[in-house]
PDB file of C-alpha atoms in Angstrom:
ATOM      1  CA  MET A 264     -30.317 122.008  76.284  1.00 73.00           C
ATOM      2  CA  THR A 265     -27.211 121.190  78.539  1.00 88.00           C
ATOM      3  CA  ALA A 266     -24.593 123.882  78.412  1.00 93.00           C
ATOM      4  CA  THR A 267     -21.192 122.976  76.956  1.00 93.00           C
ATOM      5  CA  GLY A 268     -17.669 124.347  76.654  1.00 96.00           C
ATOM      6  CA  ARG A 269     -17.195 127.883  78.262  1.00 97.00           C
ATOM      7  CA  ASP A 270     -20.959 128.219  78.619  1.00 97.00           C
ATOM      8  CA  ALA A 271     -20.854 125.441  81.095  1.00 98.00           C
ATOM      9  CA  ILE A 272     -18.422 127.133  83.426  1.00 99.00           C
ATOM     10  CA  LYS A 273     -18.799 130.064  85.777  1.00 98.00           C
ATOM     11  CA  VAL A 274     -15.890 132.232  86.611  1.00 98.00           C
ATOM     12  CA  ASP A 275     -15.686 134.769  89.527  1.00 98.00           C
ATOM     13  CA  HIS A 276     -12.839 136.978  90.743  1.00 97.00           C
ATOM     14  CA  ASP A 277     -12.629 138.743  93.991  1.00 97.00           C
ATOM     15  CA  ASP A 278     -10.646 141.796  95.159  1.00 96.00           C
ATOM     16  CA  LEU A 279      -7.755 139.763  96.629  1.00 97.00           C
ATOM     17  CA  GLY A 280      -7.172 137.774  93.554  1.00 98.00           C
ATOM     18  CA  VAL A 281      -9.118 134.677  94.282  1.00 99.00           C
ATOM     19  CA  THR A 282     -10.512 133.118  91.035  1.00 99.00           C
ATOM     20  CA  THR A 283     -13.403 130.636  91.430  1.00 99.00           C
ATOM     21  CA  ILE A 284     -13.968 128.412  88.472  1.00 99.00           C
ATOM     22  CA  SER A 285     -17.193 126.459  88.835  1.00 99.00           C
ATOM     23  CA  ILE A 286     -18.500 123.627  86.575  1.00 99.00           C
ATOM     24  CA  ASN A 287     -22.156 124.587  85.850  1.00 98.00           C
ATOM     25  CA  ARG A 288     -23.896 121.541  84.240  1.00 98.00           C
ATOM     26  CA  PRO A 289     -26.243 120.611  87.319  1.00 97.00           C
ATOM     27  CA  ASP A 290     -28.737 118.791  85.053  1.00 96.00           C
ATOM     28  CA  ARG A 291     -25.920 116.361  84.304  1.00 96.00           C
ATOM     29  CA  MET A 292     -24.373 116.418  87.784  1.00 97.00           C
ATOM     30  CA  ASN A 293     -21.607 118.416  86.294  1.00 98.00           C
ATOM     31  CA  ALA A 294     -20.549 115.499  84.032  1.00 97.00           C
ATOM     32  CA  LEU A 295     -17.757 116.667  81.642  1.00 97.00           C
ATOM     33  CA  ASP A 296     -18.150 116.425  77.820  1.00 96.00           C
ATOM     34  CA  HIS A 297     -15.084 116.982  75.683  1.00 95.00           C
ATOM     35  CA  PRO A 298     -15.655 120.659  74.940  1.00 96.00           C
ATOM     36  CA  THR A 299     -16.186 121.403  78.748  1.00 98.00           C
ATOM     37  CA  VAL A 300     -13.022 119.523  79.566  1.00 98.00           C
ATOM     38  CA  THR A 301     -11.138 121.632  76.970  1.00 98.00           C
ATOM     39  CA  ALA A 302     -12.768 124.918  78.220  1.00 98.00           C
ATOM     40  CA  LEU A 303     -11.987 124.090  81.882  1.00 99.00           C
ATOM     41  CA  THR A 304      -8.346 123.395  80.916  1.00 99.00           C
ATOM     42  CA  GLU A 305      -8.016 126.675  79.119  1.00 99.00           C
ATOM     43  CA  LEU A 306      -9.662 128.665  81.984  1.00 99.00           C
ATOM     44  CA  ILE A 307      -7.267 127.240  84.556  1.00 99.00           C
ATOM     45  CA  ILE A 308      -4.160 128.035  82.305  1.00 99.00           C
ATOM     46  CA  GLU A 309      -5.521 131.486  81.523  1.00 98.00           C
ATOM     47  CA  HIS A 310      -6.285 132.497  85.023  1.00 98.00           C
ATOM     48  CA  GLY A 311      -3.286 130.785  86.517  1.00 98.00           C
ATOM     49  CA  SER A 312      -1.024 132.884  84.371  1.00 97.00           C
ATOM     50  CA  ASP A 313      -2.841 136.034  85.018  1.00 97.00           C
ATOM     51  CA  PRO A 314      -0.837 138.307  87.545  1.00 96.00           C
ATOM     52  CA  GLY A 315      -4.297 139.335  89.012  1.00 97.00           C
ATOM     53  CA  THR A 316      -4.996 135.736  90.094  1.00 98.00           C
ATOM     54  CA  ARG A 317      -3.272 134.563  93.329  1.00 99.00           C
ATOM     55  CA  VAL A 318      -5.392 131.468  94.129  1.00 99.00           C
ATOM     56  CA  ILE A 319      -7.789 129.284  92.112  1.00 99.00           C
ATOM     57  CA  VAL A 320     -10.752 127.565  93.654  1.00 99.00           C
ATOM     58  CA  LEU A 321     -12.387 124.694  91.795  1.00 99.00           C
ATOM     59  CA  SER A 322     -16.091 123.857  92.533  1.00 99.00           C
ATOM     60  CA  GLY A 323     -19.333 122.603  91.019  1.00 98.00           C
ATOM     61  CA  GLU A 324     -22.788 124.098  90.898  1.00 98.00           C
ATOM     62  CA  GLY A 325     -25.920 122.347  92.031  1.00 96.00           C
ATOM     63  CA  GLY A 326     -24.598 119.999  94.735  1.00 96.00           C
ATOM     64  CA  ALA A 327     -22.117 117.942  92.820  1.00 98.00           C
ATOM     65  CA  PHE A 328     -18.297 118.572  92.106  1.00 99.00           C
ATOM     66  CA  THR A 329     -18.327 116.581  88.879  1.00 98.00           C
ATOM     67  CA  THR A 330     -19.398 113.031  88.002  1.00 96.00           C
ATOM     68  CA  GLY A 331     -16.603 112.698  85.552  1.00 95.00           C
ATOM     69  CA  ALA A 332     -17.047 111.869  81.838  1.00 90.00           C
ATOM     70  CA  ASP A 333     -20.462 112.679  80.428  1.00 92.00           C
ATOM     71  CA  LEU A 334     -21.471 108.984  79.511  1.00 85.00           C
ATOM     72  CA  GLN A 335     -24.771 110.163  77.967  1.00 87.00           C
ATOM     73  CA  ALA A 336     -23.147 112.487  75.645  1.00 89.00           C
ATOM     74  CA  ILE A 337     -20.659 109.814  74.554  1.00 86.00           C
ATOM     75  CA  LYS A 338     -23.526 107.321  73.798  1.00 82.00           C
ATOM     76  CA  ASP A 339     -25.564 110.084  72.011  1.00 86.00           C
ATOM     77  CA  ALA A 340     -22.547 110.971  69.819  1.00 85.00           C
ATOM     78  CA  GLY A 341     -22.070 107.442  68.665  1.00 84.00           C
ATOM     79  CA  ALA A 342     -19.384 107.300  65.948  1.00 81.00           C
ATOM     80  CA  ASP A 343     -18.889 111.133  66.329  1.00 87.00           C
ATOM     81  CA  ALA A 344     -17.734 110.771  69.883  1.00 88.00           C
ATOM     82  CA  PRO A 345     -14.095 111.974  70.578  1.00 92.00           C
ATOM     83  CA  SER A 346     -11.524 109.403  69.819  1.00 95.00           C
ATOM     84  CA  PRO A 347      -9.856 107.565  72.689  1.00 94.00           C
ATOM     85  CA  ASP A 348      -6.681 109.561  71.812  1.00 96.00           C
ATOM     86  CA  ALA A 349      -8.469 112.820  72.119  1.00 96.00           C
ATOM     87  CA  THR A 350     -10.305 111.791  75.361  1.00 95.00           C
ATOM     88  CA  MET A 351      -6.971 110.669  77.022  1.00 96.00           C
ATOM     89  CA  ALA A 352      -5.153 113.846  75.803  1.00 97.00           C
ATOM     90  CA  GLY A 353      -7.916 116.014  77.269  1.00 97.00           C
ATOM     91  CA  ALA A 354      -7.938 114.387  80.614  1.00 97.00           C
ATOM     92  CA  ALA A 355      -4.078 114.600  80.902  1.00 98.00           C
ATOM     93  CA  ALA A 356      -4.057 118.257  79.810  1.00 98.00           C
ATOM     94  CA  LEU A 357      -6.646 119.097  82.460  1.00 98.00           C
ATOM     95  CA  VAL A 358      -4.729 117.552  85.236  1.00 98.00           C
ATOM     96  CA  ARG A 359      -1.510 119.111  84.102  1.00 98.00           C
ATOM     97  CA  ALA A 360      -3.072 122.591  84.013  1.00 99.00           C
ATOM     98  CA  VAL A 361      -3.859 122.095  87.759  1.00 99.00           C
ATOM     99  CA  LEU A 362      -0.556 120.740  88.734  1.00 99.00           C
ATOM    100  CA  THR A 363       1.535 123.267  86.771  1.00 98.00           C
ATOM    101  CA  ALA A 364      -0.658 126.331  87.609  1.00 99.00           C
ATOM    102  CA  PRO A 365       1.698 128.837  89.278  1.00 98.00           C
ATOM    103  CA  VAL A 366      -0.868 129.603  92.017  1.00 99.00           C
ATOM    104  CA  PRO A 367      -2.313 127.285  94.708  1.00 99.00           C
ATOM    105  CA  VAL A 368      -5.408 125.405  93.503  1.00 99.00           C
ATOM    106  CA  ILE A 369      -8.078 124.561  96.087  1.00 99.00           C
ATOM    107  CA  ALA A 370     -10.750 121.877  95.343  1.00 99.00           C
ATOM    108  CA  ALA A 371     -14.086 122.498  97.077  1.00 99.00           C
ATOM    109  CA  VAL A 372     -15.902 119.272  96.809  1.00 99.00           C
ATOM    110  CA  THR A 373     -19.668 118.925  97.324  1.00 98.00           C
ATOM    111  CA  GLY A 374     -21.536 115.752  96.467  1.00 98.00           C
ATOM    112  CA  PRO A 375     -19.837 113.202  94.141  1.00 98.00           C
ATOM    113  CA  ALA A 376     -16.448 113.704  92.453  1.00 98.00           C
ATOM    114  CA  ALA A 377     -16.174 110.564  90.129  1.00 97.00           C
ATOM    115  CA  GLY A 378     -13.900 109.384  87.429  1.00 92.00           C
ATOM    116  CA  VAL A 379     -11.770 112.139  86.061  1.00 94.00           C
ATOM    117  CA  GLY A 380     -13.453 114.445  88.656  1.00 97.00           C
ATOM    118  CA  VAL A 381     -11.447 112.496  91.370  1.00 98.00           C
ATOM    119  CA  SER A 382      -8.383 113.135  89.292  1.00 98.00           C
ATOM    120  CA  LEU A 383      -9.202 116.885  89.249  1.00 98.00           C
ATOM    121  CA  ALA A 384      -9.584 116.915  92.979  1.00 98.00           C
ATOM    122  CA  LEU A 385      -6.355 114.897  93.593  1.00 98.00           C
ATOM    123  CA  ALA A 386      -4.334 117.155  91.380  1.00 99.00           C
ATOM    124  CA  SER A 387      -5.445 120.221  93.505  1.00 99.00           C
ATOM    125  CA  ASP A 388      -3.080 121.297  96.137  1.00 99.00           C
ATOM    126  CA  LEU A 389      -5.635 121.445  98.881  1.00 99.00           C
ATOM    127  CA  VAL A 390      -9.024 119.476  99.138  1.00 99.00           C
ATOM    128  CA  LEU A 391     -11.916 120.645 101.263  1.00 99.00           C
ATOM    129  CA  MET A 392     -15.073 118.505 101.298  1.00 99.00           C
ATOM    130  CA  SER A 393     -18.625 118.842 102.510  1.00 99.00           C
ATOM    131  CA  GLU A 394     -19.908 116.146 104.824  1.00 98.00           C
ATOM    132  CA  ASP A 395     -22.161 114.671 102.073  1.00 98.00           C
ATOM    133  CA  ALA A 396     -19.283 114.601  99.434  1.00 99.00           C
ATOM    134  CA  TYR A 397     -17.581 111.460  98.323  1.00 98.00           C
ATOM    135  CA  LEU A 398     -14.765 110.387  95.950  1.00 98.00           C
ATOM    136  CA  LEU A 399     -15.908 107.722  93.619  1.00 97.00           C
ATOM    137  CA  PHE A 400     -13.123 105.756  91.989  1.00 96.00           C
ATOM    138  CA  ALA A 401     -15.608 104.527  89.413  1.00 91.00           C
ATOM    139  CA  PHE A 402     -13.068 103.546  86.557  1.00 95.00           C
ATOM    140  CA  THR A 403     -13.290  99.721  86.965  1.00 96.00           C
ATOM    141  CA  ASN A 404     -16.898  99.890  87.524  1.00 94.00           C
ATOM    142  CA  ILE A 405     -17.541 100.722  83.922  1.00 94.00           C
ATOM    143  CA  GLY A 406     -14.661  98.637  82.466  1.00 96.00           C
ATOM    144  CA  LEU A 407     -12.021 101.186  82.505  1.00 96.00           C
ATOM    145  CA  MET A 408      -8.644 101.863  84.298  1.00 97.00           C
ATOM    146  CA  PRO A 409      -7.725 105.098  86.291  1.00 97.00           C
ATOM    147  CA  ASP A 410      -6.927 108.051  84.113  1.00 97.00           C
ATOM    148  CA  GLY A 411      -6.146 111.798  84.489  1.00 97.00           C
ATOM    149  CA  GLY A 412      -3.155 110.780  86.531  1.00 98.00           C
ATOM    150  CA  ALA A 413      -5.107 109.045  89.170  1.00 98.00           C
ATOM    151  CA  SER A 414      -2.810 105.954  89.040  1.00 98.00           C
ATOM    152  CA  VAL A 415       0.011 108.060  90.365  1.00 98.00           C
ATOM    153  CA  LEU A 416      -1.827 110.855  92.337  1.00 98.00           C
ATOM    154  CA  LEU A 417      -3.660 108.495  94.602  1.00 98.00           C
ATOM    155  CA  PRO A 418      -0.698 106.304  95.527  1.00 98.00           C
ATOM    156  CA  ALA A 419       1.394 109.435  96.107  1.00 98.00           C
ATOM    157  CA  ALA A 420      -1.138 110.635  98.583  1.00 98.00           C
ATOM    158  CA  VAL A 421      -2.154 107.344 100.444  1.00 98.00           C
ATOM    159  CA  GLY A 422       0.382 104.703  99.499  1.00 98.00           C
ATOM    160  CA  ARG A 423       0.072 101.640  97.346  1.00 98.00           C
ATOM    161  CA  SER A 424      -2.051  99.402  99.538  1.00 98.00           C
ATOM    162  CA  ILE A 425      -4.743 101.931 100.110  1.00 98.00           C
ATOM    163  CA  ALA A 426      -4.695 103.089  96.567  1.00 98.00           C
ATOM    164  CA  SER A 427      -4.995  99.553  95.192  1.00 98.00           C
ATOM    165  CA  ARG A 428      -8.026  98.902  97.360  1.00 98.00           C
ATOM    166  CA  MET A 429      -9.742 102.051  96.340  1.00 98.00           C
ATOM    167  CA  LEU A 430      -8.962 101.647  92.581  1.00 98.00           C
ATOM    168  CA  LEU A 431      -9.470  97.904  92.124  1.00 98.00           C
ATOM    169  CA  ARG A 432     -12.692  97.887  93.938  1.00 97.00           C
ATOM    170  CA  GLY A 433     -14.127 101.065  92.529  1.00 95.00           C
ATOM    171  CA  ASP A 434     -14.635 102.383  95.997  1.00 94.00           C
ATOM    172  CA  ALA A 435     -16.736 105.356  97.027  1.00 97.00           C
ATOM    173  CA  VAL A 436     -14.692 107.067  99.644  1.00 98.00           C
ATOM    174  CA  SER A 437     -16.766 109.212 102.029  1.00 98.00           C
ATOM    175  CA  ALA A 438     -15.555 112.779 103.096  1.00 99.00           C
ATOM    176  CA  ALA A 439     -14.715 111.329 106.551  1.00 98.00           C
ATOM    177  CA  GLU A 440     -12.504 108.582 105.229  1.00 98.00           C
ATOM    178  CA  ALA A 441     -10.972 111.050 102.854  1.00 99.00           C
ATOM    179  CA  HIS A 442     -10.035 113.095 105.622  1.00 99.00           C
ATOM    180  CA  ASP A 443      -8.822 110.211 107.771  1.00 98.00           C
ATOM    181  CA  VAL A 444      -6.353 108.998 104.919  1.00 98.00           C
ATOM    182  CA  GLY A 445      -5.177 112.606 104.145  1.00 98.00           C
ATOM    183  CA  LEU A 446      -7.030 113.089 100.847  1.00 98.00           C
ATOM    184  CA  ALA A 447      -9.097 115.954 102.342  1.00 99.00           C
ATOM    185  CA  MET A 448      -7.647 118.756 104.458  1.00 98.00           C
ATOM    186  CA  GLU A 449     -11.060 119.615 106.037  1.00 98.00           C
ATOM    187  CA  VAL A 450     -14.599 118.393 106.069  1.00 99.00           C
ATOM    188  CA  HIS A 451     -17.419 120.977 106.565  1.00 99.00           C
ATOM    189  CA  PRO A 452     -21.310 120.894 106.792  1.00 98.00           C
ATOM    190  CA  THR A 453     -22.439 121.505 103.296  1.00 97.00           C
ATOM    191  CA  ALA A 454     -23.655 125.132 103.902  1.00 97.00           C
ATOM    192  CA  ASP A 455     -20.298 126.022 105.444  1.00 98.00           C
ATOM    193  CA  LEU A 456     -17.968 124.542 102.673  1.00 99.00           C
ATOM    194  CA  GLU A 457     -18.104 127.659 100.409  1.00 98.00           C
ATOM    195  CA  PRO A 458     -17.291 130.121 103.144  1.00 98.00           C
ATOM    196  CA  ALA A 459     -14.572 127.717 104.507  1.00 99.00           C
ATOM    197  CA  ALA A 460     -12.962 127.557 100.954  1.00 99.00           C
ATOM    198  CA  ALA A 461     -13.160 131.246 100.550  1.00 98.00           C
ATOM    199  CA  LYS A 462     -11.470 131.894 103.957  1.00 98.00           C
ATOM    200  CA  LEU A 463      -8.664 129.558 103.074  1.00 99.00           C
ATOM    201  CA  ALA A 464      -8.275 131.068  99.628  1.00 99.00           C
ATOM    202  CA  ARG A 465      -8.125 134.644 100.833  1.00 98.00           C
ATOM    203  CA  ARG A 466      -5.512 133.600 103.417  1.00 98.00           C
ATOM    204  CA  LEU A 467      -3.322 132.125 100.661  1.00 99.00           C
ATOM    205  CA  ALA A 468      -4.015 135.199  98.434  1.00 99.00           C
ATOM    206  CA  ARG A 469      -2.389 137.363 101.022  1.00 98.00           C
ATOM    207  CA  GLY A 470       0.798 135.301 101.027  1.00 98.00           C
ATOM    208  CA  PRO A 471       3.889 135.755  98.919  1.00 98.00           C
ATOM    209  CA  ARG A 472       2.901 134.765  95.318  1.00 97.00           C
ATOM    210  CA  ARG A 473       6.355 133.658  94.096  1.00 98.00           C
ATOM    211  CA  ALA A 474       7.247 131.793  97.365  1.00 99.00           C
ATOM    212  CA  LEU A 475       3.862 129.900  97.164  1.00 99.00           C
ATOM    213  CA  GLU A 476       4.486 129.069  93.492  1.00 98.00           C
ATOM    214  CA  LEU A 477       8.007 127.665  94.137  1.00 99.00           C
ATOM    215  CA  THR A 478       6.809 125.631  97.160  1.00 99.00           C
ATOM    216  CA  LYS A 479       4.027 124.112  95.011  1.00 99.00           C
ATOM    217  CA  ARG A 480       6.510 123.289  92.295  1.00 98.00           C
ATOM    218  CA  ALA A 481       8.969 121.652  94.787  1.00 98.00           C
ATOM    219  CA  VAL A 482       6.186 119.499  96.410  1.00 98.00           C
ATOM    220  CA  THR A 483       4.996 118.448  93.080  1.00 98.00           C
ATOM    221  CA  GLY A 484       8.411 117.530  91.807  1.00 97.00           C
ATOM    222  CA  ALA A 485       9.240 115.579  94.928  1.00 97.00           C
ATOM    223  CA  THR A 486       6.024 113.477  94.985  1.00 97.00           C
ATOM    224  CA  LEU A 487       5.065 113.238  91.230  1.00 98.00           C
ATOM    225  CA  ALA A 488       8.349 112.425  89.506  1.00 96.00           C
ATOM    226  CA  GLU A 489       6.591 109.602  87.696  1.00 96.00           C
ATOM    227  CA  LEU A 490       3.645 111.681  86.293  1.00 97.00           C
ATOM    228  CA  ASP A 491       4.804 111.556  82.743  1.00 97.00           C
ATOM    229  CA  ALA A 492       5.222 107.766  82.744  1.00 98.00           C
ATOM    230  CA  ALA A 493       1.979 107.293  84.611  1.00 98.00           C
ATOM    231  CA  LEU A 494       0.135 109.408  82.033  1.00 98.00           C
ATOM    232  CA  ALA A 495       1.730 107.345  79.190  1.00 98.00           C
ATOM    233  CA  ARG A 496       0.564 104.082  80.671  1.00 98.00           C
ATOM    234  CA  GLU A 497      -2.836 105.430  81.369  1.00 98.00           C
ATOM    235  CA  HIS A 498      -3.105 106.710  77.756  1.00 97.00           C
ATOM    236  CA  GLU A 499      -2.049 103.313  76.390  1.00 98.00           C
ATOM    237  CA  GLY A 500      -4.261 101.279  78.504  1.00 98.00           C
ATOM    238  CA  GLN A 501      -7.304 103.439  78.399  1.00 97.00           C
ATOM    239  CA  CYS A 502      -7.239 103.799  74.548  1.00 97.00           C
ATOM    240  CA  GLU A 503      -7.524  99.948  74.501  1.00 98.00           C
ATOM    241  CA  LEU A 504     -10.381  99.900  77.020  1.00 97.00           C
ATOM    242  CA  LEU A 505     -12.327 102.767  75.617  1.00 94.00           C
ATOM    243  CA  ILE A 506     -13.113 100.663  72.489  1.00 94.00           C
ATOM    244  CA  SER A 507     -13.715  97.344  74.400  1.00 97.00           C
ATOM    245  CA  PRO A 508     -16.990  95.530  74.848  1.00 97.00           C
ATOM    246  CA  ASP A 509     -16.607  95.821  78.512  1.00 97.00           C
ATOM    247  CA  PHE A 510     -16.720  99.774  78.475  1.00 94.00           C
ATOM    248  CA  ALA A 511     -19.772  99.616  76.105  1.00 93.00           C
ATOM    249  CA  GLU A 512     -21.378  97.244  78.684  1.00 96.00           C
ATOM    250  CA  GLY A 513     -20.326  99.517  81.540  1.00 94.00           C
ATOM    251  CA  VAL A 514     -21.891 102.595  79.941  1.00 89.00           C
ATOM    252  CA  SER A 515     -25.116 100.656  79.133  1.00 92.00           C
ATOM    253  CA  SER A 516     -25.319  99.386  82.683  1.00 94.00           C
ATOM    254  CA  ILE A 517     -25.049 102.809  84.249  1.00 90.00           C
ATOM    255  CA  LEU A 518     -27.517 104.458  81.892  1.00 88.00           C
ATOM    256  CA  GLU A 519     -29.968 101.506  82.223  1.00 94.00           C
ATOM    257  CA  LYS A 520     -29.374 101.446  86.092  1.00 92.00           C
ATOM    258  CA  ARG A 521     -28.545  97.753  86.194  1.00 95.00           C
ATOM    259  CA  ARG A 522     -25.575  95.484  87.131  1.00 94.00           C
ATOM    260  CA  PRO A 523     -23.030  95.205  84.385  1.00 96.00           C
ATOM    261  CA  ASN A 524     -22.154  91.821  82.858  1.00 96.00           C
ATOM    262  CA  PHE A 525     -18.524  92.058  82.088  1.00 97.00           C
ATOM    263  CA  SER A 526     -16.407  89.510  80.057  1.00 93.00           C
TER     264      SER A 526
END
């Protein structure tokens, strides 16, 4: 039985105030069902507001960051699957939790970060990747549009032209390319990623908490002024697409390991 909700998340806290929140659904490559998205959001908010936490590190167990939405869970749930409104509200709340956390958030990405997993990484303040990691902008590959703020987070980081290429083509962006275009701060051998993330986190944890909080708020405000409008566009568009035949075909093609036949 695949863990879900808080049972699917590991939390560790060290002596300097570094809280590591790790998605632990390795049998699903850390794909996120709705209860796990909700739990992850709650934990980021809880620990971010805890005076004992000075830095949050996001990671995934078992060699994957997260492959985004749990498509198998969606298919298995059938008519009982979360509504498009609930799905989109969950993705937006998760990204807002990262962006508004009063402490720096570091994403330590191993293996794939796909779909809303990409949004989770992009919303983080600093991204470290292992050499085998990649960012998969898989939205259009399954008949969807970017969500979780990806339609504004990615252009804010790399500009409109590169963002359009990655999002329209559904690109898989290697760690090396992510570093080259500024999406990743550092790239490390897989075995060295966790120590590198811990070193960076502990450096930040020793810094002035309030100054780091206000710096993060200023940078976010300066670069993501259109966040609310972007999330509203994503909500409207994705709610349409989530009930479309193309999305049903996209999910089936992934689960059946074949090329999709879109309209």
